XYZ file of N, CA, C and O in Angstrom:
536
model
N -24.991 80.190 -2.352
C -24.025 80.651 -1.377
C -22.813 79.745 -1.440
O -22.945 78.529 -1.462
N -21.651 80.330 -1.456
C -20.419 79.560 -1.421
C -19.741 79.810 -0.082
O -19.701 80.952 0.390
N -19.233 78.753 0.514
C -18.497 78.863 1.765
C -17.080 78.386 1.508
O -16.872 77.280 1.015
N -16.113 79.236 1.823
C -14.717 78.891 1.611
C -14.240 77.960 2.721
O -14.463 78.206 3.903
N -13.608 76.868 2.314
C -13.000 75.930 3.245
C -11.520 75.861 2.899
O -11.143 75.638 1.756
N -10.673 76.079 3.898
C -9.235 76.043 3.695
C -8.699 74.749 4.288
O -8.956 74.434 5.457
N -7.984 73.973 3.485
C -7.356 72.740 3.949
C -5.878 73.005 4.166
O -5.179 73.474 3.267
N -5.400 72.697 5.380
C -3.993 72.860 5.699
C -3.443 71.529 6.183
O -4.115 70.813 6.938
N -2.212 71.189 5.781
C -1.611 69.950 6.299
C -1.504 70.017 7.821
O -1.144 71.037 8.384
N -1.864 68.930 8.483
C -1.816 68.856 9.934
C -0.461 68.305 10.375
O 0.138 67.487 9.681
N 0.023 68.765 11.524
C 1.301 68.275 12.054
C 1.273 66.775 12.307
O 2.285 66.098 12.207
N 0.096 66.250 12.645
C -0.053 64.834 12.953
C -0.314 63.998 11.703
O -0.545 62.803 11.783
N -0.312 64.626 10.547
C -0.674 63.941 9.310
C -2.101 64.285 8.945
O -2.880 64.742 9.767
N -2.456 64.080 7.704
C -3.791 64.434 7.245
C -3.914 65.935 7.063
O -2.922 66.637 6.845
N -5.133 66.452 7.167
C -5.381 67.861 6.929
C -6.301 68.426 7.999
O -7.062 67.707 8.632
N -6.224 69.740 8.163
C -7.137 70.481 9.014
C -8.001 71.333 8.101
O -7.477 72.007 7.213
N -9.316 71.288 8.293
C -10.243 72.104 7.500
C -10.691 73.293 8.340
O -11.150 73.126 9.466
N -10.543 74.494 7.772
C -10.920 75.726 8.465
C -11.941 76.453 7.599
O -11.769 76.570 6.390
N -13.010 76.946 8.246
C -14.045 77.717 7.543
C -13.980 79.145 8.084
O -14.507 79.427 9.160
N -13.293 80.051 7.352
C -13.099 81.417 7.856
C -14.394 82.155 8.179
O -14.432 82.956 9.107
N -15.468 81.904 7.436
C -16.722 82.626 7.669
C -17.476 82.122 8.894
O -18.459 82.724 9.309
N -17.019 81.013 9.479
C -17.628 80.484 10.703
C -16.541 80.392 11.777
O -15.892 79.356 11.927
N -16.294 81.474 12.506
C -15.234 81.462 13.512
C -15.379 80.282 14.463
O -16.466 79.977 14.940
N -14.277 79.599 14.694
C -14.293 78.431 15.572
C -14.636 77.151 14.853
O -14.599 76.079 15.442
N -14.980 77.236 13.573
C -15.339 76.043 12.803
C -14.066 75.472 12.186
O -13.631 75.895 11.123
N -13.452 74.559 12.908
C -12.218 73.912 12.471
C -12.428 72.421 12.630
O -12.939 71.952 13.638
N -12.050 71.658 11.634
C -12.215 70.214 11.711
C -10.899 69.532 11.391
O -10.226 69.873 10.423
N -10.546 68.586 12.217
C -9.339 67.796 11.992
C -9.708 66.325 11.950
O -9.002 65.474 12.472
N -10.840 66.031 11.335
C -11.267 64.639 11.292
C -11.709 64.153 12.661
O -11.471 63.013 13.027
N -12.335 65.031 13.420
C -12.780 64.669 14.766
C -13.758 63.505 14.721
O -14.447 63.300 13.729
N -13.828 62.801 15.807
C -14.799 61.724 15.957
C -15.096 61.576 17.451
O -14.496 62.254 18.280
N -16.021 60.727 17.769
C -16.338 60.457 19.171
C -16.849 61.677 19.905
O -17.519 62.546 19.335
N -16.516 61.760 21.188
C -17.001 62.848 22.040
C -16.531 64.219 21.549
O -17.252 65.200 21.671
N -15.317 64.269 20.979
C -14.793 65.540 20.480
C -15.677 66.091 19.363
O -16.010 67.277 19.338
N -16.092 65.242 18.433
C -16.952 65.668 17.331
C -18.321 66.081 17.845
O -18.860 67.114 17.454
N -18.898 65.288 18.734
C -20.217 65.612 19.277
C -20.189 66.957 20.003
O -21.065 67.786 19.821
N -19.154 67.183 20.796
C -19.045 68.456 21.517
C -18.883 69.626 20.542
O -19.476 70.687 20.730
N -18.083 69.435 19.484
C -17.914 70.482 18.471
C -19.254 70.840 17.835
O -19.606 72.014 17.711
N -20.025 69.837 17.455
C -21.323 70.084 16.813
C -22.268 70.776 17.783
O -22.900 71.781 17.445
N -22.352 70.248 19.011
C -23.294 70.789 19.991
C -22.929 72.189 20.463
O -23.794 73.039 20.621
N -21.646 72.428 20.711
C -21.239 73.685 21.349
C -20.746 74.762 20.388
O -20.774 75.940 20.729
N -20.262 74.368 19.201
C -19.708 75.374 18.291
C -20.483 75.478 16.980
O -20.972 76.541 16.634
N -20.579 74.391 16.241
C -21.137 74.456 14.886
C -22.593 74.921 14.878
O -22.938 75.891 14.202
N -23.449 74.248 15.623
C -24.873 74.635 15.620
C -25.037 76.048 16.163
O -25.814 76.835 15.617
N -24.261 76.404 17.193
C -24.340 77.765 17.739
C -23.962 78.804 16.693
O -24.620 79.847 16.568
N -22.908 78.532 15.916
C -22.504 79.464 14.864
C -23.578 79.593 13.787
O -23.868 80.689 13.308
N -24.169 78.469 13.393
C -25.187 78.493 12.343
C -26.470 79.174 12.811
O -27.166 79.810 12.027
N -26.785 79.062 14.098
C -27.962 79.732 14.653
C -27.778 81.244 14.675
O -28.749 81.991 14.709
N -26.524 81.683 14.691
C -26.235 83.104 14.854
C -25.556 83.722 13.636
O -24.849 84.711 13.763
N -25.775 83.143 12.453
C -25.199 83.720 11.239
C -25.669 85.153 11.063
O -26.827 85.478 11.341
N -24.781 86.009 10.583
C -25.112 87.408 10.330
C -25.969 87.496 9.070
O -25.511 87.158 7.978
N -27.198 87.934 9.213
C -28.122 88.027 8.079
C -28.263 89.464 7.570
O -29.103 89.731 6.717
N -27.423 90.365 8.077
C -27.556 91.780 7.707
C -27.262 92.041 6.234
O -27.695 93.054 5.691
N -26.568 91.122 5.563
C -26.258 91.314 4.133
C -27.492 91.116 3.257
O -27.501 91.495 2.097
N -28.525 90.479 3.812
C -29.732 90.214 3.036
C -29.638 88.964 2.178
O -30.547 88.679 1.407
N -28.550 88.218 2.297
C -28.375 86.986 1.528
C -29.443 85.979 1.957
O -29.496 85.565 3.116
N -30.306 85.594 1.009
C -31.433 84.708 1.330
C -30.975 83.338 1.803
O -31.596 82.731 2.666
N -29.902 82.824 1.233
C -29.420 81.502 1.633
C -28.915 81.514 3.064
O -29.135 80.575 3.817
N -28.229 82.581 3.441
C -27.756 82.701 4.822
C -28.956 82.737 5.763
O -28.966 82.085 6.804
N -29.974 83.489 5.381
C -31.187 83.579 6.193
C -31.855 82.210 6.339
O -32.269 81.822 7.436
N -31.932 81.459 5.243
C -32.546 80.129 5.291
C -31.742 79.201 6.204
O -32.312 78.485 7.035
N -30.418 79.229 6.076
C -29.575 78.375 6.930
C -29.775 78.742 8.387
O -29.926 77.873 9.251
N -29.810 80.032 8.677
C -30.026 80.459 10.065
C -31.393 79.984 10.566
O -31.528 79.510 11.688
N -32.430 80.118 9.730
C -33.768 79.669 10.124
C -33.786 78.161 10.385
O -34.460 77.698 11.305
N -33.068 77.400 9.567
C -33.041 75.946 9.741
C -32.474 75.588 11.103
O -33.008 74.733 11.815
N -31.391 76.254 11.485
C -30.709 75.867 12.716
C -31.250 76.566 13.957
O -30.937 76.146 15.073
N -32.071 77.593 13.788
C -32.682 78.237 14.944
C -33.671 77.257 15.573
O -34.597 76.800 14.928
N -33.447 76.905 16.806
C -34.310 75.942 17.476
C -33.941 74.498 17.201
O -34.643 73.586 17.618
N -32.832 74.269 16.488
C -32.392 72.912 16.170
C -31.426 72.420 17.244
O -30.596 73.170 17.738
N -31.556 71.166 17.571
C -30.637 70.523 18.509
C -30.111 69.251 17.874
O -30.776 68.642 17.046
N -28.928 68.850 18.285
C -28.348 67.600 17.810
C -28.872 66.464 18.690
O -28.596 66.430 19.879
N -29.604 65.550 18.087
C -30.137 64.423 18.846
C -29.289 63.164 18.679
O -29.585 62.145 19.274
N -28.246 63.247 17.863
C -27.331 62.108 17.740
C -26.380 62.165 18.932
O -25.692 63.150 19.134
N -26.349 61.108 19.703
C -25.590 61.115 20.952
C -24.261 60.375 20.862
O -23.540 60.277 21.833
N -23.921 59.878 19.687
C -22.700 59.107 19.541
C -21.844 59.746 18.447
O -22.193 59.715 17.271
N -20.714 60.340 18.856
C -19.849 61.032 17.911
C -19.255 60.126 16.845
O -18.968 60.569 15.738
N -19.071 58.848 17.154
C -18.530 57.912 16.170
C -19.542 57.684 15.055
O -19.190 57.651 13.870
N -20.810 57.554 15.413
C -21.856 57.393 14.396
C -22.005 58.677 13.584
O -22.190 58.639 12.368
N -21.878 59.840 14.249
C -21.934 61.112 13.526
C -20.827 61.141 12.472
O -21.051 61.534 11.331
N -19.614 60.710 12.833
C -18.497 60.676 11.880
C -18.834 59.781 10.698
O -18.553 60.102 9.548
N -19.466 58.623 10.956
C -19.832 57.706 9.878
C -20.837 58.358 8.938
O -20.739 58.222 7.712
N -21.797 59.092 9.495
C -22.782 59.801 8.672
C -22.092 60.870 7.833
O -22.344 61.001 6.627
N -21.196 61.638 8.443
C -20.470 62.684 7.716
C -19.661 62.073 6.574
O -19.649 62.592 5.459
N -18.999 60.962 6.850
C -18.207 60.310 5.805
C -19.086 59.875 4.635
O -18.685 59.994 3.477
N -20.281 59.375 4.921
C -21.201 58.982 3.852
C -21.673 60.202 3.064
O -21.723 60.179 1.839
N -22.014 61.285 3.776
C -22.472 62.506 3.100
C -21.369 63.107 2.242
O -21.638 63.679 1.185
N -20.125 62.982 2.682
C -19.004 63.523 1.911
C -18.823 62.817 0.569
O -18.150 63.337 -0.310
N -19.417 61.672 0.406
C -19.318 60.946 -0.855
C -20.347 61.434 -1.881
O -20.295 61.043 -3.039
N -21.275 62.278 -1.451
C -22.322 62.781 -2.338
C -21.869 64.104 -2.941
O -21.483 65.025 -2.227
N -21.908 64.198 -4.258
C -21.594 65.440 -4.954
C -22.925 66.144 -5.239
O -23.654 65.777 -6.159
N -23.245 67.148 -4.444
C -24.532 67.823 -4.555
C -24.638 68.680 -5.816
O -25.676 69.258 -6.093
N -23.556 68.760 -6.592
C -23.608 69.460 -7.875
C -24.049 68.539 -8.996
O -24.306 68.994 -10.105
N -24.120 67.237 -8.732
C -24.538 66.261 -9.741
C -25.991 65.861 -9.494
O -26.367 65.508 -8.376
N -26.785 65.910 -10.528
C -28.202 65.572 -10.422
C -28.393 64.167 -9.862
O -29.242 63.947 -8.995
N -27.603 63.209 -10.354
C -27.755 61.815 -9.891
C -27.536 61.710 -8.384
O -28.260 61.000 -7.685
N -26.510 62.409 -7.893
C -26.217 62.346 -6.461
C -27.303 63.025 -5.634
O -27.647 62.567 -4.543
N -27.856 64.131 -6.155
C -28.946 64.791 -5.432
C -30.148 63.864 -5.334
O -30.841 63.828 -4.320
N -30.391 63.085 -6.392
C -31.496 62.125 -6.353
C -31.223 61.035 -5.318
O -32.136 60.590 -4.623
N -29.975 60.593 -5.220
C -29.608 59.598 -4.201
C -29.886 60.156 -2.815
O -30.462 59.484 -1.958
N -29.508 61.418 -2.596
C -29.764 62.049 -1.303
C -31.265 62.108 -1.031
O -31.717 61.838 0.075
N -32.042 62.450 -2.057
C -33.499 62.463 -1.904
C -34.041 61.094 -1.551
O -34.935 60.963 -0.710
N -33.494 60.054 -2.170
C -33.915 58.680 -1.846
C -33.585 58.336 -0.398
O -34.382 57.698 0.304
N -32.397 58.739 0.047
C -32.001 58.484 1.445
C -32.976 59.181 2.386
O -33.459 58.593 3.355
N -33.287 60.433 2.079
C -34.206 61.216 2.905
C -35.584 60.548 2.978
O -36.162 60.392 4.061
N -36.098 60.115 1.832
C -37.399 59.453 1.792
C -37.369 58.123 2.559
O -38.337 57.771 3.235
N -36.270 57.402 2.475
C -36.140 56.143 3.216
C -36.177 56.404 4.716
O -36.840 55.682 5.469
N -35.470 57.438 5.155
C -35.482 57.790 6.583
C -36.908 58.100 7.031
O -37.365 57.626 8.073
N -37.623 58.883 6.234
C -39.002 59.228 6.596
C -39.894 57.986 6.671
O -40.692 57.837 7.598
N -39.748 57.073 5.693
C -40.549 55.832 5.701
C -40.220 54.979 6.929
O -41.111 54.448 7.581
N -38.922 54.849 7.233
C -38.513 54.043 8.376
C -39.036 54.625 9.685
O -39.483 53.894 10.562
N -38.987 55.944 9.799
C -39.490 56.576 11.012
C -41.008 56.438 11.117
O -41.549 56.245 12.202
N -41.692 56.516 9.986
C -43.145 56.370 9.983
C -43.532 54.978 10.473
O -44.469 54.818 11.244
N -42.793 53.973 10.038
C -43.122 52.599 10.430
C -42.665 52.275 11.842
O -42.965 51.208 12.360
N -41.937 53.207 12.492
C -41.465 52.960 13.853
C -42.568 53.193 14.879
O -42.360 52.974 16.065
N -43.733 53.626 14.445
C -44.843 53.848 15.370
C -44.503 54.936 16.373
O -43.977 55.976 16.027
N -44.780 54.673 17.631
C -44.534 55.654 18.684
C -43.055 55.784 19.025
O -42.683 56.617 19.833
N -42.224 54.945 18.448
C -40.808 54.957 18.798
C -39.992 55.895 17.924
O -38.834 56.146 18.192
N -40.555 56.383 16.840
C -39.796 57.270 15.958
C -40.573 58.523 15.648
O -41.743 58.472 15.335
N -39.912 59.670 15.779
C -40.526 60.936 15.433
C -39.561 61.700 14.553
O -38.355 61.627 14.726
N -40.096 62.432 13.612
C -39.243 63.245 12.754
C -40.050 64.436 12.286
O -41.150 64.277 11.765
N -39.516 65.612 12.496
C -40.178 66.827 12.059
C -39.223 67.583 11.150
O -38.102 67.884 11.543
N -39.650 67.876 9.949
C -38.836 68.643 9.020
C -39.212 70.112 9.163
O -40.368 70.463 8.937
N -38.259 70.960 9.550
C -38.579 72.393 9.653
C -39.040 72.925 8.301
O -38.487 72.550 7.269
N -40.066 73.787 8.282
C -40.585 74.318 7.016
C -39.506 74.969 6.151
O -39.515 74.827 4.936
N -38.551 75.662 6.780
C -37.514 76.314 5.968
C -36.609 75.271 5.325
O -36.091 75.494 4.233
N -36.427 74.096 5.942
C -35.645 73.030 5.321
C -36.393 72.479 4.116
O -35.793 72.170 3.098
N -37.714 72.392 4.211
C -38.503 71.958 3.054
C -38.280 72.890 1.878
O -38.159 72.455 0.742
N -38.206 74.198 2.143
C -37.980 75.157 1.062
C -36.625 74.913 0.408
O -36.492 74.984 -0.801
N -35.589 74.635 1.222
C -34.256 74.381 0.678
C -34.247 73.071 -0.090
O -33.733 72.981 -1.200
N -34.854 72.039 0.484
C -34.821 70.710 -0.099
C -35.513 70.672 -1.453
O -35.040 70.039 -2.387
N -36.625 71.349 -1.591
C -37.386 71.302 -2.827
C -37.035 72.405 -3.818
O -37.499 72.421 -4.935
N -36.183 73.316 -3.408
C -35.778 74.395 -4.308
C -34.825 73.831 -5.348
O -33.918 73.082 -5.044
N -35.031 74.169 -6.583
C -34.224 73.615 -7.667
C -33.443 74.738 -8.327
O -33.905 75.374 -9.243
N -32.224 75.004 -7.836
C -31.366 76.052 -8.424
C -30.518 75.464 -9.502
O -29.754 74.610 -9.331
């Protein structure tokens, strides 16, 4: 699945990113409370309600992943830092996908060693996406 992202110069400098297929999905380098509110109130809601009538399997998988998903990150500044790190990964390169897999495995190990203080549940449909090799 390809998602078109349009970058437009912003009046304040920098760029505004618009995703036409996700109405209301506009990013201007938000951070802090603004970013957290965007994720909680717009982005996740849009992804939970993607139109699956086309039969596109990837759209269906994305919708399944976000159905019942909530954002548990409570600090928009930290969310921005995570996004910035993820933006450095080129998911079209095998090496970068392996790095992402290593990060994922590290998170799971760290949460496992957190005892009763850390919980992590991977939705089954995310497992299908993660292990699928296209």
